[in-house]
Short mmCIF file of C-alpha atoms in Angstrom, two decimals:
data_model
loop_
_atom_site.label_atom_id
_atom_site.label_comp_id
_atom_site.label_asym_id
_atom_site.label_seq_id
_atom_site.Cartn_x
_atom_site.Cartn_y
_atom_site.Cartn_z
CA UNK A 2 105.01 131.13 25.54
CA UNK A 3 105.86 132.82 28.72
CA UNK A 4 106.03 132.08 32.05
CA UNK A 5 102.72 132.94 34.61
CA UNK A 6 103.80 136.07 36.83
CA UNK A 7 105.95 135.03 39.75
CA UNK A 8 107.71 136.23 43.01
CA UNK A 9 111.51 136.41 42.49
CA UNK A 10 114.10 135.91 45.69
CA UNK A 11 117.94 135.33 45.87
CA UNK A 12 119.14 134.54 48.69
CA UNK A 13 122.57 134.74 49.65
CA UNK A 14 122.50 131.66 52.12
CA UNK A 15 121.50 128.27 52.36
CA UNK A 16 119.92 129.73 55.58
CA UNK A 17 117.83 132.34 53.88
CA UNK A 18 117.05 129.81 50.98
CA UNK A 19 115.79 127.16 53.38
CA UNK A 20 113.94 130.25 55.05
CA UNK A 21 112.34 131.13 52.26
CA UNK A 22 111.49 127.84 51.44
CA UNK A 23 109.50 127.61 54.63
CA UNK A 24 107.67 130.76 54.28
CA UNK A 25 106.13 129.75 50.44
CA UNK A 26 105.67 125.59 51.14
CA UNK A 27 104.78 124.41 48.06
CA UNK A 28 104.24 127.93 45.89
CA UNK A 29 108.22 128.11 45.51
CA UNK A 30 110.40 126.22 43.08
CA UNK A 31 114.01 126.05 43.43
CA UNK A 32 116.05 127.53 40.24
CA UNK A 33 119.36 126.31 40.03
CA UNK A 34 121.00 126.55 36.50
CA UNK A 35 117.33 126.59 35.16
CA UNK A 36 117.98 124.93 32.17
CA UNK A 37 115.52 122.50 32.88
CA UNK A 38 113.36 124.91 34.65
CA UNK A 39 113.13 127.52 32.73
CA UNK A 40 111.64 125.36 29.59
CA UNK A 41 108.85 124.24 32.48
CA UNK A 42 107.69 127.32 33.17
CA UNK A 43 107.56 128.87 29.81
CA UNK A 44 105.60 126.25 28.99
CA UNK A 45 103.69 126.89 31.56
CA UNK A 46 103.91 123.05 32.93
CA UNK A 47 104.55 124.83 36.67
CA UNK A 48 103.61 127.93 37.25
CA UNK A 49 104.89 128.88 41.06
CA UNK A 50 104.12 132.11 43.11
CA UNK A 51 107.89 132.30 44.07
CA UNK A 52 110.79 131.08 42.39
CA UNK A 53 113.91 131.37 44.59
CA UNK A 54 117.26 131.65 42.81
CA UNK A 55 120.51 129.75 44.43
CA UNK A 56 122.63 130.92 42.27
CA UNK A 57 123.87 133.54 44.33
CA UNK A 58 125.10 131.11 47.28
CA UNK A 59 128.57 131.02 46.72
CA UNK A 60 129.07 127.95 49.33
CA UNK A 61 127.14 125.63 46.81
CA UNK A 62 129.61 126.35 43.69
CA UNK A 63 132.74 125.15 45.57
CA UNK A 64 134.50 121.87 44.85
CA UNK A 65 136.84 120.55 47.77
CA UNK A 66 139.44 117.63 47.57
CA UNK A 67 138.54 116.49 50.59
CA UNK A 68 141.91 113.46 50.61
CA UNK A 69 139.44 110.22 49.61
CA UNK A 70 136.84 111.94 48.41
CA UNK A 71 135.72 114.94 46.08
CA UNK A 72 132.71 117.16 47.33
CA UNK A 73 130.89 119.07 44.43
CA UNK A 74 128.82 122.11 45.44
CA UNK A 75 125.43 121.77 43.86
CA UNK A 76 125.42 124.91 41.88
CA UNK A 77 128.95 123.87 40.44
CA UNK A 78 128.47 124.08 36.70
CA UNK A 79 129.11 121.51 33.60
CA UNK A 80 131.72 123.82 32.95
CA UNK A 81 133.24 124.26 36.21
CA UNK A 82 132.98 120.80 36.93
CA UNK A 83 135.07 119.56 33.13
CA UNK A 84 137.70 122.33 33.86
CA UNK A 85 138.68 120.80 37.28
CA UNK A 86 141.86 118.55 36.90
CA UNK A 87 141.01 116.43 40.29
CA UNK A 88 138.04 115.24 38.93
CA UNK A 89 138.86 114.70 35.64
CA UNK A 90 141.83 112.24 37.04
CA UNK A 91 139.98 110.94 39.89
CA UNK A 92 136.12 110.91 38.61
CA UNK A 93 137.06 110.06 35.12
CA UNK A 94 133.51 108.26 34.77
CA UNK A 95 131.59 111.82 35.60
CA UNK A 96 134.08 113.63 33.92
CA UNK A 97 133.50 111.89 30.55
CA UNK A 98 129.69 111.72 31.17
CA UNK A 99 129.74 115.66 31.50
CA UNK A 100 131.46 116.44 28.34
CA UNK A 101 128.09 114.88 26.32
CA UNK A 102 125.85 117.16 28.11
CA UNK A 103 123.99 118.91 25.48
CA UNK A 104 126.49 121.97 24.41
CA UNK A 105 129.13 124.49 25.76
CA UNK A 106 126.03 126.93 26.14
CA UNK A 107 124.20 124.78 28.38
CA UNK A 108 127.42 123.21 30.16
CA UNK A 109 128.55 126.62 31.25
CA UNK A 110 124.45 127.24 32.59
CA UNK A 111 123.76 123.62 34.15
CA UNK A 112 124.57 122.58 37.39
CA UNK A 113 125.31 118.95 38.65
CA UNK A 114 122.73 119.54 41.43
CA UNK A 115 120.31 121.03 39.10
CA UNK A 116 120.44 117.66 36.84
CA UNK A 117 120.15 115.56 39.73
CA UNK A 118 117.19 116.63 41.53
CA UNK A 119 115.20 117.46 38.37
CA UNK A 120 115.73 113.34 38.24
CA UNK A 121 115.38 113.00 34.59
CA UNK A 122 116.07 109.50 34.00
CA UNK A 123 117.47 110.59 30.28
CA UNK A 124 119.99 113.00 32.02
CA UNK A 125 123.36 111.97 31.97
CA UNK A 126 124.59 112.98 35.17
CA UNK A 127 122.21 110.41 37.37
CA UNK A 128 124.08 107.16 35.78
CA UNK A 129 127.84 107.72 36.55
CA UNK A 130 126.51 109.03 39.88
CA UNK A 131 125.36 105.48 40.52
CA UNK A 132 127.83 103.81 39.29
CA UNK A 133 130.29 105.90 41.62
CA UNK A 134 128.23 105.20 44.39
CA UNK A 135 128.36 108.90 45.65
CA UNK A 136 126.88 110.48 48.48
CA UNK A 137 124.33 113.65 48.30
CA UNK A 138 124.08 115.97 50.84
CA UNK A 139 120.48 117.59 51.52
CA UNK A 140 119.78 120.07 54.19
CA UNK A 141 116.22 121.23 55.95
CA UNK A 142 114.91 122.66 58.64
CA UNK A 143 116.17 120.01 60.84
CA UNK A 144 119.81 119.95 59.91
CA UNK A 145 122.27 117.80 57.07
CA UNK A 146 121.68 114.26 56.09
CA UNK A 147 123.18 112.49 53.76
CA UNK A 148 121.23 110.07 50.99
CA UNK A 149 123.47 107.22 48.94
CA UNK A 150 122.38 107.88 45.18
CA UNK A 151 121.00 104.43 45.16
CA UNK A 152 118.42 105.96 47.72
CA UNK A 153 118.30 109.37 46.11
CA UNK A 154 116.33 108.60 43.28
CA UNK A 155 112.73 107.89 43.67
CA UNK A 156 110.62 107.57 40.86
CA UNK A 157 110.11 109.82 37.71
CA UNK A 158 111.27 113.40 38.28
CA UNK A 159 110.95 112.43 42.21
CA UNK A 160 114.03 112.52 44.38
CA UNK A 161 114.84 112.46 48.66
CA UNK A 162 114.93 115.82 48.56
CA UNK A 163 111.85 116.85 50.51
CA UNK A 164 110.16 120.39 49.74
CA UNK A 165 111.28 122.04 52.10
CA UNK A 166 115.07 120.97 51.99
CA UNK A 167 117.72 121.65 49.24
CA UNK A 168 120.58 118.98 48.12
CA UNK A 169 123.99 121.24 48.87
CA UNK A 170 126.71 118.75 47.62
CA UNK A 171 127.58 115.72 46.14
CA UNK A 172 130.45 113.64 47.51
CA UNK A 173 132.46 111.26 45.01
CA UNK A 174 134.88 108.45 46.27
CA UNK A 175 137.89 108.88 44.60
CA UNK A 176 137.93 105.92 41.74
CA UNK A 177 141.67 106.42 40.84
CA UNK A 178 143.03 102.70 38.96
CA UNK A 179 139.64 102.77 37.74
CA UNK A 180 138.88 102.60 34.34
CA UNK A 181 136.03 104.56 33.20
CA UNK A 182 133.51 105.13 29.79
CA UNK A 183 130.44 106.55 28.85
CA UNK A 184 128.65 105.47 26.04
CA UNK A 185 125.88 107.29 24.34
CA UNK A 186 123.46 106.65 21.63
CA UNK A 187 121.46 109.07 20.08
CA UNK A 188 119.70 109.99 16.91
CA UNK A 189 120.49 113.68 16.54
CA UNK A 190 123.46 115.32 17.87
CA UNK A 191 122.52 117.22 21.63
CA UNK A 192 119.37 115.31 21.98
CA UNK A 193 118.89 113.30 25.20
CA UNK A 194 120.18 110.25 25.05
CA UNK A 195 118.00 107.35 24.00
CA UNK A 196 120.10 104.94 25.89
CA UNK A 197 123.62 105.49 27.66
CA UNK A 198 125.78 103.17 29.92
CA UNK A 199 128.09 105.06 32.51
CA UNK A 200 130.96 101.80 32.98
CA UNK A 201 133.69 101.82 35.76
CA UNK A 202 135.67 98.78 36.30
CA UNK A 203 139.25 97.42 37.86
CA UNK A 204 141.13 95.51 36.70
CA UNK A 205 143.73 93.14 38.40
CA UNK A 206 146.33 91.36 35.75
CA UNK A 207 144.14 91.09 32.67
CA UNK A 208 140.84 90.59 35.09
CA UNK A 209 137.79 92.19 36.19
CA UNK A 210 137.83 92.25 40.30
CA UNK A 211 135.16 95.08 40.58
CA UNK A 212 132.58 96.66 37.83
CA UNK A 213 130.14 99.56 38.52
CA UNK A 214 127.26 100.66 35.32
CA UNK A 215 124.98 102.69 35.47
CA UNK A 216 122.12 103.45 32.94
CA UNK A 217 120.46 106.21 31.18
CA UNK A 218 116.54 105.78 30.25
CA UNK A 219 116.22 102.59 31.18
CA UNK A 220 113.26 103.20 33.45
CA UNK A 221 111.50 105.25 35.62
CA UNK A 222 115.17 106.62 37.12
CA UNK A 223 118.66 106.11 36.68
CA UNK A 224 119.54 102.63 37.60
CA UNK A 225 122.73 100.14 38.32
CA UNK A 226 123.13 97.16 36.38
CA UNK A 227 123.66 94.73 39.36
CA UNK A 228 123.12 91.63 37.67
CA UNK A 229 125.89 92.59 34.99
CA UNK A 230 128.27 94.33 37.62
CA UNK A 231 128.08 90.59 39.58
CA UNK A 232 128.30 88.38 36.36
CA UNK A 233 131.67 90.81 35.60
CA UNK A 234 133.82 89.97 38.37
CA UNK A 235 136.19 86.83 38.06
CA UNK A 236 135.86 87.45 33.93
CA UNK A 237 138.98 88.21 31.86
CA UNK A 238 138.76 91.66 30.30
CA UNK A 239 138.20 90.68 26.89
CA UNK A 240 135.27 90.43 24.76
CA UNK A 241 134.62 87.20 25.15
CA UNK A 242 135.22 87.39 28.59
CA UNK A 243 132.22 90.19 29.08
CA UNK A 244 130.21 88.93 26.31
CA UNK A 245 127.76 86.62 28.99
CA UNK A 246 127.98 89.26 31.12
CA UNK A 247 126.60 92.22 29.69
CA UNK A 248 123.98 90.44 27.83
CA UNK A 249 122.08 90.46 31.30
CA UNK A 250 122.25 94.43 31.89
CA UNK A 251 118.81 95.05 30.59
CA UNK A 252 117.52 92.35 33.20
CA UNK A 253 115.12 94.28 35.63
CA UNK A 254 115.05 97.11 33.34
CA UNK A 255 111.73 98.60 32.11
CA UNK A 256 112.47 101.21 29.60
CA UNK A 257 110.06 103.59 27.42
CA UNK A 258 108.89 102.53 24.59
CA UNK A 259 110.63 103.34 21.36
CA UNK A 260 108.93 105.30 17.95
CA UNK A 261 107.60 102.11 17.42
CA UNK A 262 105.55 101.31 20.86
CA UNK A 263 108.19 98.50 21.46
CA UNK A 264 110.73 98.86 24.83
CA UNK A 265 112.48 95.56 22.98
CA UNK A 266 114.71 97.94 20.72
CA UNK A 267 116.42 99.88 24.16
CA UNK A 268 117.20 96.54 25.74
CA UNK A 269 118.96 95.87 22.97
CA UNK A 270 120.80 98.65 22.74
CA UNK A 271 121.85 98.57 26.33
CA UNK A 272 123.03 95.47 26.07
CA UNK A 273 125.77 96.64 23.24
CA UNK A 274 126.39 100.03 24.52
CA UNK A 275 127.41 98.17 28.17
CA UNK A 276 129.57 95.64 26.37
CA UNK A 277 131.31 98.44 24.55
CA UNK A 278 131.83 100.94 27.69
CA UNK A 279 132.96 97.69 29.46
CA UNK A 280 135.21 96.83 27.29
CA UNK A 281 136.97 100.58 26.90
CA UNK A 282 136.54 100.82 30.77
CA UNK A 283 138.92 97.92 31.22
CA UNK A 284 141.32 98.64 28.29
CA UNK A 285 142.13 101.91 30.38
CA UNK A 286 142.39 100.67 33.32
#
């Protein structure tokens, strides 16, 4: 299929975006990367009057060591994003999260910002963003704010971002003497994940003094694994040390059902794909 007949507008500022935003309301759709967009509209799931393109802000596609922290431009791409060597040594967690992202095609189209406001809760990006506790910068009409991702994410597809605002960057703590994985499980190579666990945790001679997991398709939205991320600390980095532990990261959790109507076979797999990133988290720590 193709898309219903549409305005088209590319701004050059966040300005003019956030302008043109205000003229349309609700007609308008933001296009980032589009690789989740365009699929919507071809399938004719949305069909806006205006779609206004971002890509040509080149504000949004900068990443900035900023001393503590990393800012990443919302239009910064997969690709951008893996060939960075601050991040990959700093945000080792996103870093190795963003390398499973579908394939180089996609990765050199996506954006970060893209992923996280389309708020897929089978994306890969929303997980490690949680479990590095980053900041997201939206701007509107009435200035910048700034949303922690464990407010960002609302419910299915829904985010903070308003419709009239657009999220600009997203600001990472440095996590360096972290130790990071991402573990994925899916049936067919590319395919969104059915679960994943994004794992950070520090270590402190041979034990866990602070754990952070995120997980993928667990629920309505990305989510942290409190309970586990408590039951961690205080436990010697060892199997048996995390065993008790990550056997409680499904607890709050209410996934999708599997091919078989029954959510009982991704609770499972949670809890084995969170012992295993927890385990390589804190063997490279």
């Amino acid at each position: 299929m193709i898309p219903t007949q549409f305005a088209y507008v590319a701004p050059t500022s966040v300005e003019e975006a956030l302008a043109a935003l205000a003229q349309h309301g609700d007609e308008a759709k933001i296009l980032a990367g589009g690789q989740s967009l365009l699929p919507v509209l071809r399938m004719r799931l949305n069909a806006p009057e205006v779609v206004i393109d971002i890509g040509k802000i080149d504000s949004l596609r900068e990443i900035r060591d900023e001393g503590d922290t990393i800012s990443i431009g919302a239009m910064a791409t997969y690709a951008q994003i893996l060939g960075d060597a601050g991040i990959k040594g700093s945000l080792s967690l996103l870093h190795k999260a963003i390398t499973e992202v579908a394939d180089p095609q996609i990765r050199h189209r996506g954006t970060l910002g893209g992923a996280l406001v389309h708020a897929d809760p089978a994306g890969d990006c929303g997980a490690p963003t949680l479990a590095l506790e980053a900041d997201l910068v939206i701007q509107g009409p009435g200035g910048e704010r700034t949303v922690a991702a464990t407010e960002f994410f609302e419910d299915l597809f829904a985010t903070a971002v308003g419709e009239d605002e657009i999220l600009t960057a997203v600001r990472f703590r440095k996590h360096e003497g972290w130790g990071s994985h991402y573990e994925k499980f899916v049936r067919v190579a590319h395919q969104w994940p059915i679960v994943s666990v994004a794992a950070a945790v520090k270590v402190d001679g041979g034990t866990i003094s602070e754990a952070r997991i995120g997980l993928v398709n667990m629920g309505s939205t990305a989510l942290r694994a409190t309970a586990t991320e408590q039951a961690l600390v205080g436990q010697p980095a060892t199997e048996d040390g995390v065993r008790a532990a990550c056997d409680q990261a499904a607890e709050g959790t209410n996934p999708p059902s599997d091919l078989n109507g029954d959510s009982a076979y991704r609770k499972h797999l949670a809890t084995v794909l969170t012992r295993r990133a927890v385990l390589k988290a804190a063997g490279s720590s």
